[in-house]
PDB file of N, CA and C in Angstrom:
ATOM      1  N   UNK A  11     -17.963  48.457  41.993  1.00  0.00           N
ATOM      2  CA  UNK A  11     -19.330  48.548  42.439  1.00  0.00           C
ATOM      3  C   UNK A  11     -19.830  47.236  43.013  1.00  0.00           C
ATOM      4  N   UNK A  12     -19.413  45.797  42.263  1.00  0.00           N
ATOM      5  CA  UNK A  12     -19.615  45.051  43.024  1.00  0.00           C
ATOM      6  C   UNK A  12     -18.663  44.449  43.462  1.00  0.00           C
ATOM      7  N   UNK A  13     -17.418  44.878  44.082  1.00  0.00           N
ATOM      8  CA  UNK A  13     -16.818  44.038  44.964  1.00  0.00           C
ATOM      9  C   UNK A  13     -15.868  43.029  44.092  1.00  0.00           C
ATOM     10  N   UNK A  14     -15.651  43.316  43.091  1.00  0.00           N
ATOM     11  CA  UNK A  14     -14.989  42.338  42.442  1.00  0.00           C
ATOM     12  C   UNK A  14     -15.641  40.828  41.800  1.00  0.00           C
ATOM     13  N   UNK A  15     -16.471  40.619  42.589  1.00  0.00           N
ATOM     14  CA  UNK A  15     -17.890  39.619  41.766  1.00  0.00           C
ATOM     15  C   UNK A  15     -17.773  40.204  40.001  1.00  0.00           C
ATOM     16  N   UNK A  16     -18.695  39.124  39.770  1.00  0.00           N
ATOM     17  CA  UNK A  16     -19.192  39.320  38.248  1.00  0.00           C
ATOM     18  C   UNK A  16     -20.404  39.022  38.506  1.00  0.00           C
ATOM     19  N   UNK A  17     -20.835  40.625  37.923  1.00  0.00           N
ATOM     20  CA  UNK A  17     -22.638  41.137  37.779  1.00  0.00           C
ATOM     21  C   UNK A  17     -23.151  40.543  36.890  1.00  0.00           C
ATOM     22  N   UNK A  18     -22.860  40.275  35.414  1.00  0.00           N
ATOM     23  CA  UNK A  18     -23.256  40.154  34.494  1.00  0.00           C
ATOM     24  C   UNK A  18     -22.437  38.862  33.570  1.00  0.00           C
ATOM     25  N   UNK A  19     -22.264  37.748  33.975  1.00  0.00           N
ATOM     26  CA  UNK A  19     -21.327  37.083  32.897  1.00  0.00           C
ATOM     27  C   UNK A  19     -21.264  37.454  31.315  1.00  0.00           C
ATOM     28  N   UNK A  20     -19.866  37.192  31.122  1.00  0.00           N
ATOM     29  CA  UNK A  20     -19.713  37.846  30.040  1.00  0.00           C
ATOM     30  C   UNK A  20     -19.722  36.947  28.710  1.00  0.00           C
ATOM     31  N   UNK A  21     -20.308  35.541  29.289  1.00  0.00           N
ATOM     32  CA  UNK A  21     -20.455  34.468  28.021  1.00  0.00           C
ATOM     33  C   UNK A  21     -21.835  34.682  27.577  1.00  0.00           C
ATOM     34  N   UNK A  22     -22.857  35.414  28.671  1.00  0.00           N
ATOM     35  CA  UNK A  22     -24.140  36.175  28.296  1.00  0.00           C
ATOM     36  C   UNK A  22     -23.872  37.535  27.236  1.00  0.00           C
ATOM     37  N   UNK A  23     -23.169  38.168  27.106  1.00  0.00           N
ATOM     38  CA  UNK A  23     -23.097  39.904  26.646  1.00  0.00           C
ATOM     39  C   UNK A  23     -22.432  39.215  25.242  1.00  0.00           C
ATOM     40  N   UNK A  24     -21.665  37.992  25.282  1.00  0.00           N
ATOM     41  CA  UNK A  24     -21.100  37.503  23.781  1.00  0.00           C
ATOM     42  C   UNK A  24     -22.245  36.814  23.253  1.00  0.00           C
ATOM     43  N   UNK A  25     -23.243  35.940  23.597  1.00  0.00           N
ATOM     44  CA  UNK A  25     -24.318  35.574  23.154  1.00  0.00           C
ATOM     45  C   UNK A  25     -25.488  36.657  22.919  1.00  0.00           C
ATOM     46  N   UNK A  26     -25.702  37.677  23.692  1.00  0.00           N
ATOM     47  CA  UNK A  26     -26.906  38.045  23.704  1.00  0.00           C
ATOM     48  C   UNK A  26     -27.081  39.804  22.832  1.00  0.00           C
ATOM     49  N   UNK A  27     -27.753  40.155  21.939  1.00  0.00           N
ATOM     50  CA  UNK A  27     -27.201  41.546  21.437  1.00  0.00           C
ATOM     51  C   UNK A  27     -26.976  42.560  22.172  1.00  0.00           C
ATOM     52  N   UNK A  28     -26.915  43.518  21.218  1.00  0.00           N
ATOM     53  CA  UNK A  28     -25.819  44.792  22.556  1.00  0.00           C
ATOM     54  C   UNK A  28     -27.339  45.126  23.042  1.00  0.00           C
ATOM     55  N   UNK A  29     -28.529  45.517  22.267  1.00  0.00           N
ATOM     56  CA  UNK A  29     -29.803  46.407  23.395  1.00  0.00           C
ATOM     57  C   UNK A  29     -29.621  45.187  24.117  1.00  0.00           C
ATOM     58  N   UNK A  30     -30.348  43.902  24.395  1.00  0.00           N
ATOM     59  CA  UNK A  30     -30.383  43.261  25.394  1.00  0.00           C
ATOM     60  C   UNK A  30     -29.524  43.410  26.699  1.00  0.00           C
ATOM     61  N   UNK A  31     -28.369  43.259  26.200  1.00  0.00           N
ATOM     62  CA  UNK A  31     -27.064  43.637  27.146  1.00  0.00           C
ATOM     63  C   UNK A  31     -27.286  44.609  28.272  1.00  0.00           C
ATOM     64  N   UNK A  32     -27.294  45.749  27.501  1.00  0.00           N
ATOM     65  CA  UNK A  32     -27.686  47.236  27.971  1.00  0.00           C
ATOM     66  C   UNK A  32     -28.960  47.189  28.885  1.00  0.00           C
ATOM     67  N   UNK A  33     -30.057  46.738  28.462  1.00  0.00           N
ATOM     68  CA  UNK A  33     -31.204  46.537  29.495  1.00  0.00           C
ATOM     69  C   UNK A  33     -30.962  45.874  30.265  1.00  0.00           C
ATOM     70  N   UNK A  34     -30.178  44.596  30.889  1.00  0.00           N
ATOM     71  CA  UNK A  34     -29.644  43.613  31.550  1.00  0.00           C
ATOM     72  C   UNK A  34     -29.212  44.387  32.357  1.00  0.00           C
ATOM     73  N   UNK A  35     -28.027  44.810  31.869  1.00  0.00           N
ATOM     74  CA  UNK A  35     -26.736  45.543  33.062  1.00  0.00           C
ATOM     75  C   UNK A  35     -27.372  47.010  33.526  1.00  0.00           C
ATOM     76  N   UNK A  36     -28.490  47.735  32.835  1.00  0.00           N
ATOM     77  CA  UNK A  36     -28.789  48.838  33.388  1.00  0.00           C
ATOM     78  C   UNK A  36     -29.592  48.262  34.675  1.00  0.00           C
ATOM     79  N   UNK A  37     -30.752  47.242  34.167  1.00  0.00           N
ATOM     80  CA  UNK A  37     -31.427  46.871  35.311  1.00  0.00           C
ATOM     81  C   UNK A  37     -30.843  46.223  36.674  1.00  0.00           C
ATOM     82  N   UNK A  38     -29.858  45.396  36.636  1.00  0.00           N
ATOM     83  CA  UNK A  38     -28.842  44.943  37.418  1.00  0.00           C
ATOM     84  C   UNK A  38     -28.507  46.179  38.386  1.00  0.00           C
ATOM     85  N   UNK A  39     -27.771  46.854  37.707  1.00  0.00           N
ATOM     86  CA  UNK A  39     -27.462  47.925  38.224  1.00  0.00           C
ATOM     87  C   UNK A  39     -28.384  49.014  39.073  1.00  0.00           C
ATOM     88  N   UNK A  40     -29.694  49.301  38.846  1.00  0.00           N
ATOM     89  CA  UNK A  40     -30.757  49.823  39.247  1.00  0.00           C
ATOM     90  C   UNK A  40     -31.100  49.159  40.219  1.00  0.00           C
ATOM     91  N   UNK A  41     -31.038  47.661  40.054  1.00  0.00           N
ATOM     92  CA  UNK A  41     -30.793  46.466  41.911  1.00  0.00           C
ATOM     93  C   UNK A  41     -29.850  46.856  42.415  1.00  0.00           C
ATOM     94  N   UNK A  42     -29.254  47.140  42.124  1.00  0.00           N
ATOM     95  CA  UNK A  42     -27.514  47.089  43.122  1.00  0.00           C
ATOM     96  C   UNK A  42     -27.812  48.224  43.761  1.00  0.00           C
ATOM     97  N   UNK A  43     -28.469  48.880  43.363  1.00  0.00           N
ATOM     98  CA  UNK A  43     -28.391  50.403  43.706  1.00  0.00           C
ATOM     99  C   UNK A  43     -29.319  50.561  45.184  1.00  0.00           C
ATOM    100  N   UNK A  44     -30.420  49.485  45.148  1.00  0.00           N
ATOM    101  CA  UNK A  44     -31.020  49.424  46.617  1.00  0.00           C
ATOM    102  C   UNK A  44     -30.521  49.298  47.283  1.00  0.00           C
ATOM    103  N   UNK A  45     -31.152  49.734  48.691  1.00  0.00           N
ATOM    104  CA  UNK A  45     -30.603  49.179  50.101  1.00  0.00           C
ATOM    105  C   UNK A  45     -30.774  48.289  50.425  1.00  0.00           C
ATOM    106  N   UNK A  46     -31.766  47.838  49.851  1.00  0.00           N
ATOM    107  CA  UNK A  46     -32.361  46.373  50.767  1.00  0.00           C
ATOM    108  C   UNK A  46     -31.266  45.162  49.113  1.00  0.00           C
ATOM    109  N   UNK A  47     -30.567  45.564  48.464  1.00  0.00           N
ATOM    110  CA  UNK A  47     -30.042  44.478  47.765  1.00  0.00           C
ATOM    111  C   UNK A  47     -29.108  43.369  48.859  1.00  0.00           C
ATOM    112  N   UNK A  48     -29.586  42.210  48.052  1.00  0.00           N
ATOM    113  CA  UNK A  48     -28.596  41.102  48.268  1.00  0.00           C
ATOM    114  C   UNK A  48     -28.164  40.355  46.884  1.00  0.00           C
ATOM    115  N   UNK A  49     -26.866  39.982  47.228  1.00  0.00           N
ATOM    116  CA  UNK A  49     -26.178  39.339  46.257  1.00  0.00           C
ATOM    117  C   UNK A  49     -26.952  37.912  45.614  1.00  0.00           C
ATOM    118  N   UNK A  50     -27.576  37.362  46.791  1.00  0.00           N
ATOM    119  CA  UNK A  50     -27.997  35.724  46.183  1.00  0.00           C
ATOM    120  C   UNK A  50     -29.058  36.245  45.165  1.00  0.00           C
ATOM    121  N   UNK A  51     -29.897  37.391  45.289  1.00  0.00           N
ATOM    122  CA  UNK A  51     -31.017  37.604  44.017  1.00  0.00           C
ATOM    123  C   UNK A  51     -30.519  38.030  42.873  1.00  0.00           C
ATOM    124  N   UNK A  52     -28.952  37.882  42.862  1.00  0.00           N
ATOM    125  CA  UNK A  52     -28.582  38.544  41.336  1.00  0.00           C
ATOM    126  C   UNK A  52     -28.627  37.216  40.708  1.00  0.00           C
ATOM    127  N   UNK A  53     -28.726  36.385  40.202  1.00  0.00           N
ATOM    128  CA  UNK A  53     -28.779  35.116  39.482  1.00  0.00           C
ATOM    129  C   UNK A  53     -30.098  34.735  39.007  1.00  0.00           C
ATOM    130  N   UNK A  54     -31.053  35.196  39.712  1.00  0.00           N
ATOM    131  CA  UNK A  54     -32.307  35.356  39.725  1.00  0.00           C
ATOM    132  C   UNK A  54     -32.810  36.387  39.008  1.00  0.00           C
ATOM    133  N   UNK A  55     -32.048  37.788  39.270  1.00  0.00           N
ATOM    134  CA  UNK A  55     -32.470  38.516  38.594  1.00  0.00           C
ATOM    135  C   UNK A  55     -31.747  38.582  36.908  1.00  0.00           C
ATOM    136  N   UNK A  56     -30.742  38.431  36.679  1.00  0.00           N
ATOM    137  CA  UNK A  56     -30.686  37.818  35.493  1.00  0.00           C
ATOM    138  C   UNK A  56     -31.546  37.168  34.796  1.00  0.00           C
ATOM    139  N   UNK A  57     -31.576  36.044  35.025  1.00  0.00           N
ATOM    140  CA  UNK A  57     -32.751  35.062  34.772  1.00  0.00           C
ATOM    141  C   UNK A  57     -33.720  35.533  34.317  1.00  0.00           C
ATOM    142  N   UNK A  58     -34.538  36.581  35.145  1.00  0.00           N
ATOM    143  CA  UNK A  58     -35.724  37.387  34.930  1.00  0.00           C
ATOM    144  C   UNK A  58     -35.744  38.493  33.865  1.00  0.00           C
ATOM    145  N   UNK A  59     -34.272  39.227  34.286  1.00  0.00           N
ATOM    146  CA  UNK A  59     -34.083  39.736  32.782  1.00  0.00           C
ATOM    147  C   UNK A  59     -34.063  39.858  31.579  1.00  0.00           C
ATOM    148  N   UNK A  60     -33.641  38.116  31.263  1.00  0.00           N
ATOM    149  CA  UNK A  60     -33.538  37.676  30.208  1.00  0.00           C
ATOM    150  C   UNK A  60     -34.532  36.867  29.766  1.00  0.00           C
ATOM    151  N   UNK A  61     -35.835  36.509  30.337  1.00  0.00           N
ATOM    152  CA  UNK A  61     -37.063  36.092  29.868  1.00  0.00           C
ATOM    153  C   UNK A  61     -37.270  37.469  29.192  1.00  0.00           C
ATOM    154  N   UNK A  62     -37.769  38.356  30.407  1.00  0.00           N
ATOM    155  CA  UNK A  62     -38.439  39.663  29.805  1.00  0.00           C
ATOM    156  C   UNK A  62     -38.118  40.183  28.743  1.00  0.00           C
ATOM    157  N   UNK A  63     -36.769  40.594  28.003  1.00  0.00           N
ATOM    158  CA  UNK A  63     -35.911  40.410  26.913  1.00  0.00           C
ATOM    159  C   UNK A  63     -36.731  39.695  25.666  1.00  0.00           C
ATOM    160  N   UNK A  64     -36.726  38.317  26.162  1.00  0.00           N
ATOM    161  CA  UNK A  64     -37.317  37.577  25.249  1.00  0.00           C
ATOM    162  C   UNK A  64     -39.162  37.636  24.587  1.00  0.00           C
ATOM    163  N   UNK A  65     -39.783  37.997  25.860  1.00  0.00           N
ATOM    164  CA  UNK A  65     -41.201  38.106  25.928  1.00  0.00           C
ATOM    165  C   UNK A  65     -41.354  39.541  24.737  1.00  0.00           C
ATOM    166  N   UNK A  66     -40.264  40.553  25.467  1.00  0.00           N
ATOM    167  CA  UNK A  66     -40.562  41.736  24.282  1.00  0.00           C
ATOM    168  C   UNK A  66     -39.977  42.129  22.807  1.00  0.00           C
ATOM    169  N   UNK A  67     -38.965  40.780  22.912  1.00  0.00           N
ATOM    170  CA  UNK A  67     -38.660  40.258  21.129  1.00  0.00           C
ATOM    171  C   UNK A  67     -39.777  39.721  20.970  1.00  0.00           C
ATOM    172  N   UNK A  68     -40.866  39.113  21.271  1.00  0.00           N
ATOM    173  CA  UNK A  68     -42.122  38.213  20.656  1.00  0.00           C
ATOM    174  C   UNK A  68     -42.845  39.290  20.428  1.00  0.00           C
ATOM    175  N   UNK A  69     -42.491  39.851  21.189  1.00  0.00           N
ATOM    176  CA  UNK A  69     -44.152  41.242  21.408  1.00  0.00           C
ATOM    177  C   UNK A  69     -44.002  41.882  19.867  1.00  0.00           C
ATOM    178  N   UNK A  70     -42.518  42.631  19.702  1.00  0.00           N
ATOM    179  CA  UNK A  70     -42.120  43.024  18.748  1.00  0.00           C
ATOM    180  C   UNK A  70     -42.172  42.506  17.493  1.00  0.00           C
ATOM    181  N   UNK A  71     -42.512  41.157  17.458  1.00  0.00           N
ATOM    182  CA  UNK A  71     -42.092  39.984  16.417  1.00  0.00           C
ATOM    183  C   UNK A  71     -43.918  40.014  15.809  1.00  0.00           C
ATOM    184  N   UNK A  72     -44.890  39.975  16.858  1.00  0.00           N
ATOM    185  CA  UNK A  72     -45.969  39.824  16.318  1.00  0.00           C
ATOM    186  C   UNK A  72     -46.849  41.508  16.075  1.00  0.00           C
ATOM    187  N   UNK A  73     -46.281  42.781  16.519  1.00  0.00           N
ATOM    188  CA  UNK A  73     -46.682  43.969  16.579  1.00  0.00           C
ATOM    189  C   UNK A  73     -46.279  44.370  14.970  1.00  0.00           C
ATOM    190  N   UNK A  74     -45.257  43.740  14.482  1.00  0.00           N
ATOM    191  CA  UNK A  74     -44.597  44.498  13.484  1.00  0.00           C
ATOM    192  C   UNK A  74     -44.706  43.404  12.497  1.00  0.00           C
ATOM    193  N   UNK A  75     -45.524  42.181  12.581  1.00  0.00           N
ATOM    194  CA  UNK A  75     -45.241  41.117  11.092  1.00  0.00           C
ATOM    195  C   UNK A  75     -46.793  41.707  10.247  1.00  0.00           C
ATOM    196  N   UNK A  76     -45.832  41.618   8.750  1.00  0.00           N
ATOM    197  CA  UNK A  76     -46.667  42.063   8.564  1.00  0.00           C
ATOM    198  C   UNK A  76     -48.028  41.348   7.889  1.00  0.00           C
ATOM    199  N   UNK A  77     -49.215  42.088   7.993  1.00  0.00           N
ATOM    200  CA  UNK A  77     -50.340  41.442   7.298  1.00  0.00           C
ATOM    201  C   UNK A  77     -51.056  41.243   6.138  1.00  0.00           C
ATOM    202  N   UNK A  78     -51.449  40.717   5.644  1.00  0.00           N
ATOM    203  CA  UNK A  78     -51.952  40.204   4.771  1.00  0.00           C
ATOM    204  C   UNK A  78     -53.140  41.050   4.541  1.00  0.00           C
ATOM    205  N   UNK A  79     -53.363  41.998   3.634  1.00  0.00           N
ATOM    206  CA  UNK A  79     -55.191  42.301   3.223  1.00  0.00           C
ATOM    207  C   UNK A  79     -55.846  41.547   2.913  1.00  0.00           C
ATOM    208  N   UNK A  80     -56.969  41.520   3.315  1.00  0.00           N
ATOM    209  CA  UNK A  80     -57.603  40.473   3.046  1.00  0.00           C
ATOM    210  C   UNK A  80     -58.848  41.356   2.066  1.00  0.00           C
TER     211      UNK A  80
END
């Protein structure tokens, strides 16, 4: 699909858990899938992936701690 490139490094998928992974390479893949894709925005889009990843471990982190009655 891509040409023999590497979509996704794989020193990322050994660091990062499997959902993360999975949202990464699905979204990747959902780029690749345009017409208008180019290769130089995959590095970028990684990148972006893996903030967002992170932003919705926080989201999760403060939705679900739990509280204190006061």
């Amino acid at each position: 699909m891509n040409k023999n490139k590497i979509a996704y490094p794989y020193s990322l998928v050994v660091q990062n858990k499997g959902p993360s992974t999975m949202v990464a390479v699905l979204s990747i893949l959902d780029l690749m899938s345009s017409e208008s894709f180019d290769a130089s925005e995959l590095g970028k889009a990684i990148a972006l992936f893996n903030m967002a990843d992170v932003v919705a471990m926080l989201n999760n982190a403060v939705n679900t701690w739990k509280k204190r009655n006061s």
